[in-house]
Coordinates of C-alpha atoms (C1' of nucleotides) in Angstrom, one line a residue:
Chain A
M1 CA 86.8 118.1 89.4
K2 CA 85.8 116.3 85.7
Q3 CA 86.3 112.5 85.4
D4 CA 89.0 112.7 82.9
I5 CA 91.2 115.0 85.1
R6 CA 90.3 112.6 88.0
D7 CA 91.7 109.4 86.6
R8 CA 94.3 111.5 85.4
Y9 CA 95.3 111.8 89.1
E10 CA 94.4 108.6 90.0
A11 CA 96.7 106.5 87.6
R12 CA 99.3 108.8 88.9
S13 CA 98.9 108.2 92.2
K14 CA 98.8 104.8 92.3
I15 CA 102.6 104.8 91.5
M16 CA 103.1 106.6 94.3
K17 CA 101.0 104.7 96.7
A18 CA 103.6 101.8 95.3
L19 CA 106.0 103.9 96.6
G20 CA 104.2 104.8 100.0
H21 CA 105.6 101.7 102.1
P22 CA 109.5 101.4 103.6
S23 CA 110.1 98.1 102.0
R24 CA 109.1 98.8 99.0
L25 CA 111.1 101.9 98.8
F26 CA 113.9 99.6 100.6
I27 CA 113.3 97.2 97.3
V28 CA 113.4 100.0 94.5
D29 CA 117.0 101.0 96.2
E30 CA 119.0 98.1 96.3
L31 CA 117.5 97.2 92.7
S32 CA 118.8 100.1 91.5
R33 CA 122.2 98.5 92.6
Q34 CA 121.5 95.5 90.9
G35 CA 118.8 92.9 90.5
R36 CA 117.6 90.6 93.1
C37 CA 115.5 87.4 94.0
V38 CA 112.6 87.3 96.0
C39 CA 115.2 84.8 98.2
E40 CA 117.2 88.0 98.2
L41 CA 115.3 90.8 99.3
T42 CA 113.0 88.7 101.8
E43 CA 116.5 88.2 103.7
M44 CA 117.0 91.2 103.4
I45 CA 114.0 93.1 104.6
G46 CA 113.1 90.2 107.0
A47 CA 109.7 89.5 106.7
D48 CA 107.7 87.1 106.1
V49 CA 108.3 86.1 102.0
S50 CA 104.7 86.5 101.2
T51 CA 104.4 89.9 102.4
V52 CA 107.4 90.4 100.5
S53 CA 106.4 88.6 97.4
K54 CA 103.3 90.9 97.6
H55 CA 105.0 93.9 97.8
L56 CA 107.0 93.1 94.6
S57 CA 103.6 92.3 93.2
I58 CA 102.6 96.2 94.1
L59 CA 105.7 97.4 92.2
R60 CA 105.0 95.2 89.3
E61 CA 101.8 96.4 89.1
A62 CA 102.8 100.1 88.7
G63 CA 105.1 99.3 86.6
I64 CA 108.0 99.9 88.8
V65 CA 109.8 96.5 88.8
D66 CA 110.2 94.1 85.8
Y67 CA 110.7 90.1 86.8
E68 CA 112.8 87.2 84.7
K69 CA 111.9 83.5 85.6
R70 CA 115.2 82.1 86.3
G71 CA 115.1 78.3 87.4
T72 CA 113.5 78.1 90.3
Q73 CA 113.9 82.1 91.2
M74 CA 112.5 85.1 89.9
H75 CA 114.9 87.8 89.3
Y76 CA 113.3 91.1 89.5
R77 CA 115.1 94.7 88.6
L78 CA 113.8 97.9 88.1
A79 CA 112.0 98.9 85.6
A80 CA 111.3 102.3 85.8
P81 CA 114.9 104.3 86.6
C82 CA 113.1 107.7 86.6
V83 CA 112.0 107.2 90.3
L84 CA 115.4 107.4 91.4
G85 CA 115.4 110.6 90.6
F86 CA 112.6 111.3 93.7
F87 CA 115.2 110.5 96.3
R88 CA 117.0 113.1 96.6
C89 CA 114.1 115.5 97.0
L90 CA 113.0 112.1 99.6
E91 CA 115.9 112.6 101.4
D92 CA 116.5 116.7 101.6
M93 CA 112.7 116.8 102.5
V94 CA 113.4 114.3 105.4
R95 CA 116.3 116.3 106.4
I96 CA 114.2 119.8 106.4
N97 CA 111.4 118.3 108.0
V98 CA 113.8 117.1 111.2
Q99 CA 115.2 120.9 111.5
R100 CA 111.6 121.9 111.2
Q101 CA 110.3 119.4 114.1
L102 CA 113.4 120.6 116.2
H103 CA 112.9 124.2 116.0
C104 CA 109.0 123.9 116.4
L105 CA 110.9 122.8 120.1
Q106 CA 111.9 126.3 120.4
D107 CA 109.7 128.9 118.5
D108 CA 106.0 128.5 117.4
G109 CA 106.7 130.2 113.7
G110 CA 103.6 130.3 111.6
Q111 CA 104.7 132.2 108.7
Y112 CA 105.9 131.2 105.2
G113 CA 109.3 130.5 105.4
S114 CA 109.5 129.8 108.9
P115 CA 108.3 126.6 110.4
Q116 CA 104.4 125.9 110.4
C117 CA 105.0 124.1 113.8
T118 CA 101.7 122.2 113.4
G119 CA 102.7 118.7 113.5
D120 CA 102.2 116.0 115.8
F121 CA 106.2 115.6 116.6
T122 CA 105.6 117.3 119.9
G123 CA 103.5 114.9 120.9
H124 CA 100.7 118.4 121.7
N125 CA 99.6 121.4 119.7
Chain B
M1 CA 117.1 95.1 108.2
K2 CA 118.8 97.4 110.6
Q3 CA 116.0 99.4 113.0
D4 CA 117.8 102.9 111.6
I5 CA 117.9 101.9 108.2
R6 CA 114.1 101.2 109.0
D7 CA 113.7 104.4 109.8
R8 CA 115.4 106.3 107.3
Y9 CA 112.6 104.3 104.5
E10 CA 109.9 105.0 107.2
A11 CA 110.7 108.7 106.7
R12 CA 110.8 108.8 102.8
S13 CA 107.7 106.8 102.8
K14 CA 105.6 109.1 104.7
I15 CA 106.4 111.8 101.9
M16 CA 105.6 109.4 99.2
K17 CA 102.4 108.1 100.8
A18 CA 101.3 111.8 101.1
L19 CA 101.5 111.9 97.4
G20 CA 99.6 108.7 97.3
H21 CA 96.3 110.6 96.8
P22 CA 94.6 111.8 94.0
S23 CA 93.4 114.6 95.8
R24 CA 96.4 115.6 97.3
L25 CA 98.4 115.1 93.8
F26 CA 96.3 117.5 92.2
I27 CA 96.7 120.1 95.3
V28 CA 100.5 120.1 94.6
D29 CA 100.1 120.5 91.1
E30 CA 97.7 123.6 91.2
L31 CA 99.5 125.2 93.6
S32 CA 102.7 124.8 91.7
R33 CA 101.3 127.3 89.6
Q34 CA 100.0 129.5 92.6
G35 CA 98.8 129.8 96.2
R36 CA 95.4 129.2 96.8
C37 CA 93.1 129.2 99.7
V38 CA 91.2 125.9 100.9
C39 CA 87.9 127.3 99.8
E40 CA 89.5 127.7 96.5
L41 CA 90.7 124.3 96.6
T42 CA 87.5 122.9 97.8
E43 CA 86.1 124.2 95.2
M44 CA 88.3 122.9 92.7
I45 CA 88.3 119.5 94.1
G46 CA 84.2 119.3 94.5
A47 CA 84.6 117.2 97.9
D48 CA 83.6 118.3 101.9
V49 CA 85.7 121.0 103.1
S50 CA 86.9 119.3 106.0
T51 CA 88.0 116.2 103.7
V52 CA 90.3 119.0 102.1
S53 CA 91.5 120.4 104.9
K54 CA 92.8 117.0 106.0
H55 CA 94.3 116.3 102.7
L56 CA 96.2 119.8 103.6
S57 CA 97.3 119.0 106.9
I58 CA 98.8 115.8 105.3
L59 CA 100.6 117.8 103.0
R60 CA 102.1 119.9 105.8
E61 CA 102.8 117.5 107.9
A62 CA 105.2 115.5 105.2
G63 CA 106.5 119.6 104.4
I64 CA 105.0 119.4 100.6
V65 CA 103.2 122.7 101.4
D66 CA 103.2 125.8 103.8
Y67 CA 100.5 127.7 104.2
E68 CA 100.2 131.6 106.1
K69 CA 96.7 133.2 107.7
R70 CA 95.6 136.3 105.6
G71 CA 92.3 137.4 107.7
T72 CA 89.7 134.6 107.9
Q73 CA 91.4 132.4 105.1
M74 CA 94.3 130.4 105.3
H75 CA 96.7 130.5 102.0
Y76 CA 98.6 127.5 101.3
R77 CA 101.5 127.3 98.8
L78 CA 104.0 124.6 97.7
A79 CA 107.0 124.7 100.0
A80 CA 109.0 121.6 98.7
P81 CA 109.4 122.4 94.4
C82 CA 111.8 119.4 94.2
V83 CA 108.3 117.3 94.3
L84 CA 107.7 118.3 91.0
G85 CA 110.3 116.4 89.2
F86 CA 108.4 113.5 90.3
F87 CA 105.1 114.4 87.6
R88 CA 107.5 114.0 84.7
C89 CA 108.4 110.4 85.6
L90 CA 105.1 109.6 86.7
E91 CA 103.2 111.0 82.9
D92 CA 105.9 108.6 81.3
M93 CA 105.3 106.0 83.4
V94 CA 101.3 106.1 83.1
R95 CA 101.9 106.2 79.4
I96 CA 104.0 103.1 79.7
N97 CA 101.4 101.3 81.8
V98 CA 98.7 102.0 79.8
Q99 CA 100.6 100.8 76.3
R100 CA 101.9 97.8 78.8
Q101 CA 98.0 97.0 79.6
L102 CA 97.0 96.9 75.8
H103 CA 99.8 94.4 74.6
C104 CA 99.1 92.3 77.1
L105 CA 95.3 91.1 75.8
Q106 CA 97.1 90.7 72.3
D107 CA 100.4 88.8 73.8
D108 CA 101.0 87.6 77.6
G109 CA 105.0 88.4 76.9
G110 CA 106.9 87.1 80.1
Q111 CA 110.4 88.3 80.0
Y112 CA 112.5 91.0 80.9
G113 CA 112.2 94.6 78.6
S114 CA 108.6 92.8 77.2
P115 CA 105.4 93.3 79.2
Q116 CA 105.2 90.7 81.9
C117 CA 101.2 90.9 81.3
T118 CA 100.6 89.9 86.0
G119 CA 98.1 92.6 86.3
D120 CA 94.6 92.5 87.0
F121 CA 93.6 95.0 83.9
T122 CA 92.0 92.2 82.0
G123 CA 89.9 91.5 84.9
H124 CA 91.1 87.8 84.8
N125 CA 94.6 86.6 85.0
Chain C
dC1 C1' 78.8 142.2 120.5
dT2 C1' 76.9 139.6 116.8
dC3 C1' 76.9 137.5 112.6
dT4 C1' 78.6 135.4 108.7
dA5 C1' 82.4 133.0 106.7
dT6 C1' 86.6 130.1 107.4
dA7 C1' 89.2 126.2 108.6
dT8 C1' 90.2 122.8 111.7
dT9 C1' 89.3 118.7 114.5
dG10 C1' 86.3 114.9 116.7
dG11 C1' 83.3 110.7 115.8
dT12 C1' 81.9 107.3 112.8
dC13 C1' 81.9 104.3 109.6
dA14 C1' 82.8 101.8 105.2
dT15 C1' 87.1 100.8 102.4
dT16 C1' 91.9 99.8 101.7
dA17 C1' 96.4 98.1 103.4
dT18 C1' 99.4 95.1 105.9
dA19 C1' 101.4 91.2 107.8
dC20 C1' 101.1 86.0 108.9
dC21 C1' 100.3 81.6 107.6
dA22 C1' 98.7 78.1 105.1
dA23 C1' 97.8 76.2 100.8
dA24 C1' 99.0 75.6 96.1
dT25 C1' 102.3 76.2 91.6
dA26 C1' 106.6 75.2 89.6
dT27 C1' 111.4 73.9 88.5
dC28 C1' 115.4 71.4 89.6
dA29 C1' 117.7 67.3 91.3
dA30 C1' 118.1 62.4 92.7
Chain D
dT1 C1' 108.3 60.0 90.4
dT2 C1' 109.8 62.2 94.8
dG3 C1' 111.6 65.5 97.5
dA4 C1' 113.7 70.3 98.3
dT5 C1' 113.7 75.1 96.7
dA6 C1' 111.1 79.6 95.6
dT7 C1' 107.5 81.5 94.6
dT8 C1' 102.7 83.3 94.7
dT9 C1' 98.1 83.2 95.8
dG10 C1' 94.2 82.8 99.6
dG11 C1' 92.3 83.0 104.2
dT12 C1' 92.4 86.1 107.8
dA13 C1' 93.0 89.4 111.8
dT14 C1' 94.0 94.2 112.3
dA15 C1' 95.3 98.8 111.4
dA16 C1' 95.3 102.7 108.9
dT17 C1' 92.8 105.6 105.2
dG18 C1' 89.4 108.6 103.7
dA19 C1' 84.9 110.8 103.5
dC20 C1' 81.2 112.9 105.3
dC21 C1' 78.8 115.3 109.3
dA22 C1' 78.8 118.0 113.4
dA23 C1' 81.2 120.9 116.8
dT24 C1' 84.4 124.6 117.5
dA25 C1' 87.7 128.3 116.7
dT26 C1' 88.9 132.4 114.5
dA27 C1' 88.8 137.0 111.6
dG28 C1' 86.0 140.5 110.2
dA29 C1' 81.5 143.2 109.1
dG30 C1' 78.1 145.4 110.6

DNA sequence: CTCTATATTGGTCATTATACCAAATATCAA
DNA sequence: TTGATATTTGGTATAATGACCAATATAGAG
């Protein structure tokens, strides 16, 4: 793969990577409802404030969130609302994956259009 | 955060994580045009075949791709076309991020609606 | 059956991510 | 100025990723 093309995918994957953590997905979801300070998000997530602050810096760096200083606190908000469009797809896929996994406990599939049953959810494949 | 809610975000983030790698984003993009065997994708990416095979297993595990055995080769195809909807958003964000970075070299921003300029793209902040 | 082409899996190693604590910074109140 | 609150950054230990090579499995050709 040529370098410029690789760079393109590199830049895109950085954004996907920023969304590839449960706490960060939660933050995006929460900020889509309303802006929040670090302390509020920390409270909701239940991790150390430094951990949450670092998650926010990753989201900032990816351009997904924005912040504004308000007195002693930082008020974060969603900067790229288009990522919310991902959520519907994610939910659908999670649902389908669960069905696939259940199905694979009975049928070992193997073709297009039916479960591949190659996952490790059975503990043995 | 309660356990069941955490599990929800965990399942979603697994899918985002699967898309958080340049080669895997490339694979999704390529498979959106046409199905491909591992050997073709390996050729295009230019990595070891075992590396590409592992990338494909991650995409399979996330339910993003499907495969079918065809003689001695495995024919992969896109199983979750909805992820293609992410690409437009990614491209827009990459463009905006580049602009933000350029702008930050001149203006140090700091408020909503303007660049945050907190990234490390300058090498010193 | 044997050889070749295609894929996957296991092993190893280097790199990156993540979590927490401690320390530093900044703002506001007293 | 001092103290309290909010946030970020540095340090460190641990876990997860990612890349390659080697070994294994499978299908088709001869």
